[in-house]
Amino acid sequence: MTQNAERSHVELTEPPSTAVAQQAPVTSPDRPGSWWRQRYFWLVLLLGIVVFNLIYALPRYLSLDPSQSRSGLDPSVPAHFGLLVAHVVTGNVAMVTVLLQLWPWLRRNHPGVHRNSGRVYILAGALPAAGLGLFALIPLRPDQTGSVGLGAMGVLWIVTTIVGWRMAIRHRYAEHQRWMLYSFALALGTTWGRIIVVVLTAFPNLPVNFSVLVEVNNWLGWMVNLLIAHLWVESRASRSSKAGGQVVTYVSPAR
């Protein structure tokens, strides 16, 4: 009986070599057709977006010249431009720290930097940027077109950030990663609007209703980002589940 038990244990813990060969293509991240699932593809794309925002938006507001503002200002509120500058600066802090948070090499080799950049993202980026936008800037906008979409994005940004933070404090890291990815998606929610405006500026004769464009941008940008983040999370979860299931399938039954 002891010999049979030992033989069964070996068979259970050492799958046949043919099974391992069949399993490898399923778990390999470099198989053809999976380029869009690679983290570094999205990291390079994110780097381009962050650099675009740093070049396109930040310099205008760091000049501290209200005439450089791309957003309408309420002349009856002297602090409006200052609040807008604070929002832009904290928003760009959020985007730069998102880049650091999603960098796999940094997370593996320098976990302290990863943790500290996460704290900067939450306390000096996401929460103040969303709070300023939601409670100060949106109510002051002379033109309220698209304000509901921006308000919904601001609320969701605060909620996902706080939930992700609480998951980390409770050491529930899988849920922390999911919620922070949603928060990161919302951090980039207004980026598409800027890109579209730049493209349309190059074609000024296009018959586009500006009010409709603003309304669509302020909804579509963050909704598309959230959808991409959700599909990414579910795709990774599905791949992990399938890989785990196939390991069990290939284990030989005890004889």
CSV table of C-alpha atoms in Angstrom, one decimal:
chain,number,residue,atom,x,y,z
A,1,MET,CA,0.0,0.0,0.0
A,2,THR,CA,2.8,2.4,0.8
A,3,GLN,CA,4.5,1.7,-2.5
A,4,ASN,CA,1.3,2.3,-4.4
A,5,ALA,CA,0.7,5.6,-2.6
A,6,GLU,CA,4.2,6.8,-3.3
A,7,ARG,CA,3.8,5.8,-7.0
A,8,SER,CA,0.5,7.7,-7.2
A,9,HIS,CA,2.1,10.8,-5.6
A,10,VAL,CA,4.8,10.9,-8.2
A,11,GLU,CA,2.3,10.5,-11.0
A,12,LEU,CA,0.1,13.3,-9.7
A,13,THR,CA,2.9,15.8,-9.2
A,14,GLU,CA,4.8,15.1,-12.5
A,15,PRO,CA,2.6,15.5,-15.6
A,16,PRO,CA,3.7,13.7,-18.7
A,17,SER,CA,6.1,15.6,-21.0
A,18,THR,CA,3.6,15.6,-23.8
A,19,ALA,CA,1.1,17.3,-21.6
A,20,VAL,CA,3.6,20.0,-20.7
A,21,ALA,CA,4.3,20.6,-24.4
A,22,GLN,CA,0.6,21.0,-25.1
A,23,GLN,CA,0.2,23.4,-22.2
A,24,ALA,CA,3.0,25.8,-23.1
A,25,PRO,CA,1.3,27.5,-26.1
A,26,VAL,CA,-1.7,28.3,-23.9
A,27,THR,CA,0.3,30.1,-21.2
A,28,SER,CA,2.9,31.7,-23.4
A,29,PRO,CA,2.4,35.5,-23.5
A,30,ASP,CA,4.3,35.8,-26.8
A,31,ARG,CA,2.2,33.6,-29.0
A,32,PRO,CA,1.2,35.1,-32.4
A,33,GLY,CA,-1.9,37.3,-32.3
A,34,SER,CA,-1.6,38.3,-28.7
A,35,TRP,CA,0.3,41.6,-29.2
A,36,TRP,CA,-2.6,43.7,-27.9
A,37,ARG,CA,-2.5,41.7,-24.6
A,38,GLN,CA,1.1,42.6,-23.9
A,39,ARG,CA,1.7,45.0,-21.1
A,40,TYR,CA,4.5,46.8,-22.8
A,41,PHE,CA,2.4,47.6,-25.8
A,42,TRP,CA,-0.1,49.5,-23.6
A,43,LEU,CA,2.8,51.0,-21.6
A,44,VAL,CA,4.3,52.5,-24.7
A,45,LEU,CA,0.9,53.8,-25.8
A,46,LEU,CA,0.3,55.3,-22.3
A,47,LEU,CA,3.8,56.9,-22.5
A,48,GLY,CA,2.7,58.6,-25.7
A,49,ILE,CA,-0.5,59.9,-24.2
A,50,VAL,CA,1.3,61.2,-21.1
A,51,VAL,CA,3.9,63.0,-23.2
A,52,PHE,CA,1.1,64.5,-25.3
A,53,ASN,CA,-0.6,65.9,-22.3
A,54,LEU,CA,2.6,67.3,-20.8
A,55,ILE,CA,3.4,69.1,-24.1
A,56,TYR,CA,-0.2,70.1,-25.0
A,57,ALA,CA,-1.8,71.1,-21.8
A,58,LEU,CA,0.7,71.8,-19.0
A,59,PRO,CA,2.9,74.6,-20.4
A,60,ARG,CA,-0.1,76.8,-21.0
A,61,TYR,CA,-1.2,76.7,-17.4
A,62,LEU,CA,2.3,76.9,-15.9
A,63,SER,CA,2.7,80.2,-17.7
A,64,LEU,CA,0.1,81.5,-15.1
A,65,ASP,CA,-1.4,83.6,-17.9
A,66,PRO,CA,-5.2,83.4,-17.9
A,67,SER,CA,-5.3,84.3,-21.6
A,68,GLN,CA,-3.6,80.9,-22.3
A,69,SER,CA,-6.4,78.9,-20.7
A,70,ARG,CA,-8.2,76.5,-23.1
A,71,SER,CA,-11.2,76.5,-20.7
A,72,GLY,CA,-13.6,79.3,-20.3
A,73,LEU,CA,-13.1,81.4,-17.1
A,74,ASP,CA,-15.7,83.1,-15.0
A,75,PRO,CA,-14.6,86.8,-14.7
A,76,SER,CA,-16.5,87.2,-11.5
A,77,VAL,CA,-14.4,84.5,-9.7
A,78,PRO,CA,-10.8,85.7,-9.5
A,79,ALA,CA,-9.7,82.3,-8.1
A,80,HIS,CA,-11.1,80.4,-11.1
A,81,PHE,CA,-7.8,80.3,-13.0
A,82,GLY,CA,-5.8,79.4,-10.0
A,83,LEU,CA,-8.1,76.4,-9.3
A,84,LEU,CA,-7.8,75.4,-13.0
A,85,VAL,CA,-4.0,75.5,-12.7
A,86,ALA,CA,-4.1,73.3,-9.6
A,87,HIS,CA,-6.4,70.9,-11.4
A,88,VAL,CA,-4.2,70.6,-14.4
A,89,VAL,CA,-1.0,70.1,-12.3
A,90,THR,CA,-2.5,67.4,-10.1
A,91,GLY,CA,-4.1,65.8,-13.2
A,92,ASN,CA,-0.6,65.6,-14.8
A,93,VAL,CA,0.8,64.2,-11.6
A,94,ALA,CA,-1.8,61.5,-11.8
A,95,MET,CA,-1.0,60.6,-15.4
A,96,VAL,CA,2.8,60.4,-14.7
A,97,THR,CA,2.3,58.2,-11.7
A,98,VAL,CA,-0.1,56.0,-13.6
A,99,LEU,CA,2.8,55.3,-15.9
A,100,LEU,CA,5.0,54.4,-13.0
A,101,GLN,CA,2.3,52.2,-11.4
A,102,LEU,CA,1.8,50.2,-14.6
A,103,TRP,CA,5.5,49.7,-15.3
A,104,PRO,CA,6.1,45.9,-14.6
A,105,TRP,CA,9.9,46.2,-14.3
A,106,LEU,CA,9.6,48.9,-11.7
A,107,ARG,CA,7.0,47.0,-9.7
A,108,ARG,CA,9.1,43.9,-9.6
A,109,ASN,CA,12.5,45.4,-8.9
A,110,HIS,CA,11.7,48.5,-6.9
A,111,PRO,CA,8.5,47.7,-4.9
A,112,GLY,CA,9.1,50.7,-2.6
A,113,VAL,CA,9.1,53.1,-5.6
A,114,HIS,CA,5.9,51.4,-6.8
A,115,ARG,CA,4.2,51.9,-3.4
A,116,ASN,CA,5.3,55.5,-3.0
A,117,SER,CA,4.3,56.5,-6.5
A,118,GLY,CA,0.9,54.9,-5.7
A,119,ARG,CA,0.6,57.1,-2.7
A,120,VAL,CA,1.5,60.2,-4.8
A,121,TYR,CA,-1.0,59.2,-7.4
A,122,ILE,CA,-3.8,59.0,-4.8
A,123,LEU,CA,-3.0,61.9,-2.5
A,124,ALA,CA,-1.3,64.4,-4.9
A,125,GLY,CA,-2.9,63.3,-8.2
A,126,ALA,CA,-6.3,61.5,-8.4
A,127,LEU,CA,-8.2,62.8,-5.4
A,128,PRO,CA,-7.3,66.5,-5.6
A,129,ALA,CA,-7.6,66.5,-9.4
A,130,ALA,CA,-11.1,64.9,-9.3
A,131,GLY,CA,-12.2,66.9,-6.2
A,132,LEU,CA,-11.2,70.2,-7.8
A,133,GLY,CA,-12.9,69.3,-11.0
A,134,LEU,CA,-16.1,68.1,-9.4
A,135,PHE,CA,-16.6,70.6,-6.6
A,136,ALA,CA,-14.9,73.8,-8.0
A,137,LEU,CA,-14.4,73.8,-11.8
A,138,ILE,CA,-17.5,72.2,-13.1
A,139,PRO,CA,-19.9,74.5,-11.3
A,140,LEU,CA,-17.8,77.6,-12.5
A,141,ARG,CA,-17.9,76.6,-16.2
A,142,PRO,CA,-19.5,79.4,-18.2
A,143,ASP,CA,-20.7,76.8,-20.8
A,144,GLN,CA,-22.2,73.7,-19.1
A,145,THR,CA,-22.1,71.6,-22.2
A,146,GLY,CA,-20.7,68.2,-21.2
A,147,SER,CA,-20.7,68.9,-17.5
A,148,VAL,CA,-22.8,65.9,-16.6
A,149,GLY,CA,-20.3,63.6,-18.3
A,150,LEU,CA,-17.4,65.2,-16.6
A,151,GLY,CA,-19.3,65.0,-13.3
A,152,ALA,CA,-19.9,61.3,-13.7
A,153,MET,CA,-16.3,60.7,-14.5
A,154,GLY,CA,-15.2,62.7,-11.4
A,155,VAL,CA,-17.4,60.7,-9.1
A,156,LEU,CA,-16.3,57.4,-10.5
A,157,TRP,CA,-12.6,58.5,-10.3
A,158,ILE,CA,-12.9,59.3,-6.6
A,159,VAL,CA,-14.9,56.1,-5.9
A,160,THR,CA,-12.5,53.7,-7.8
A,161,THR,CA,-9.4,55.3,-6.3
A,162,ILE,CA,-10.7,55.1,-2.7
A,163,VAL,CA,-11.9,51.5,-3.1
A,164,GLY,CA,-8.6,50.5,-4.7
A,165,TRP,CA,-6.7,52.1,-1.8
A,166,ARG,CA,-8.8,50.3,0.8
A,167,MET,CA,-8.2,47.0,-1.0
A,168,ALA,CA,-4.4,47.6,-0.7
A,169,ILE,CA,-4.7,48.4,3.0
A,170,ARG,CA,-6.6,45.1,3.5
A,171,HIS,CA,-3.9,43.2,1.5
A,172,ARG,CA,-6.5,42.2,-1.1
A,173,TYR,CA,-4.1,42.8,-3.9
A,174,ALA,CA,-6.1,41.2,-6.8
A,175,GLU,CA,-9.0,43.5,-6.1
A,176,HIS,CA,-6.7,46.4,-5.5
A,177,GLN,CA,-5.2,45.9,-8.9
A,178,ARG,CA,-8.6,45.7,-10.6
A,179,TRP,CA,-10.0,48.9,-8.9
A,180,MET,CA,-6.8,50.8,-9.5
A,181,LEU,CA,-6.8,49.9,-13.2
A,182,TYR,CA,-10.3,51.4,-13.3
A,183,SER,CA,-9.1,54.5,-11.6
A,184,PHE,CA,-6.2,54.8,-14.0
A,185,ALA,CA,-8.6,54.5,-16.9
A,186,LEU,CA,-10.6,57.4,-15.5
A,187,ALA,CA,-7.4,59.4,-15.0
A,188,LEU,CA,-7.0,59.4,-18.8
A,189,GLY,CA,-10.7,60.1,-19.4
A,190,THR,CA,-10.3,63.6,-20.9
A,191,THR,CA,-7.3,62.7,-23.1
A,192,TRP,CA,-9.2,61.6,-26.1
A,193,GLY,CA,-11.1,64.9,-26.2
A,194,ARG,CA,-7.8,66.8,-26.5
A,195,ILE,CA,-6.6,64.4,-29.3
A,196,ILE,CA,-9.8,64.9,-31.2
A,197,VAL,CA,-9.6,68.7,-30.8
A,198,VAL,CA,-6.1,68.7,-32.2
A,199,VAL,CA,-7.2,66.5,-35.2
A,200,LEU,CA,-10.2,68.7,-35.9
A,201,THR,CA,-8.0,71.8,-35.7
A,202,ALA,CA,-6.0,70.4,-38.6
A,203,PHE,CA,-9.3,70.2,-40.6
A,204,PRO,CA,-11.2,73.4,-39.7
A,205,ASN,CA,-13.7,73.1,-42.6
A,206,LEU,CA,-15.3,69.8,-41.3
A,207,PRO,CA,-19.0,70.3,-40.6
A,208,VAL,CA,-18.9,69.4,-36.9
A,209,ASN,CA,-21.2,70.8,-34.3
A,210,PHE,CA,-18.9,71.9,-31.5
A,211,SER,CA,-21.4,71.5,-28.7
A,212,VAL,CA,-22.3,68.0,-29.7
A,213,LEU,CA,-18.6,67.2,-30.0
A,214,VAL,CA,-17.9,68.4,-26.5
A,215,GLU,CA,-20.8,66.4,-25.1
A,216,VAL,CA,-19.8,63.2,-26.8
A,217,ASN,CA,-16.1,63.6,-25.8
A,218,ASN,CA,-16.9,64.2,-22.1
A,219,TRP,CA,-18.8,60.9,-22.0
A,220,LEU,CA,-17.1,58.7,-24.6
A,221,GLY,CA,-13.5,59.2,-23.5
A,222,TRP,CA,-13.8,57.8,-20.0
A,223,MET,CA,-16.3,55.1,-21.0
A,224,VAL,CA,-14.0,53.7,-23.7
A,225,ASN,CA,-11.1,53.7,-21.2
A,226,LEU,CA,-13.2,51.9,-18.6
A,227,LEU,CA,-14.3,49.3,-21.2
A,228,ILE,CA,-10.7,48.7,-22.3
A,229,ALA,CA,-9.6,48.3,-18.6
A,230,HIS,CA,-12.4,45.9,-17.9
A,231,LEU,CA,-11.7,43.8,-21.0
A,232,TRP,CA,-8.0,43.7,-20.0
A,233,VAL,CA,-8.8,42.5,-16.4
A,234,GLU,CA,-11.3,39.9,-17.5
A,235,SER,CA,-8.9,38.6,-20.3
A,236,ARG,CA,-6.1,38.1,-17.8
A,237,ALA,CA,-8.4,36.4,-15.3
A,238,SER,CA,-9.8,34.1,-18.1
A,239,ARG,CA,-6.3,33.2,-19.2
A,240,SER,CA,-5.2,32.4,-15.7
A,241,SER,CA,-8.2,30.3,-15.1
A,242,LYS,CA,-7.7,28.3,-18.3
A,243,ALA,CA,-4.1,27.8,-17.6
A,244,GLY,CA,-4.9,26.5,-14.1
A,245,GLY,CA,-7.6,24.2,-15.5
A,246,GLN,CA,-5.3,22.6,-18.0
A,247,VAL,CA,-2.7,21.9,-15.4
A,248,VAL,CA,-5.3,19.8,-13.5
A,249,THR,CA,-6.4,18.1,-16.8
A,250,TYR,CA,-3.0,16.9,-17.6
A,251,VAL,CA,-2.3,15.3,-14.1
A,252,SER,CA,-2.4,11.6,-14.5
A,253,PRO,CA,-4.9,9.7,-12.3
A,254,ALA,CA,-3.6,7.4,-9.6
A,255,ARG,CA,-3.4,3.8,-10.5
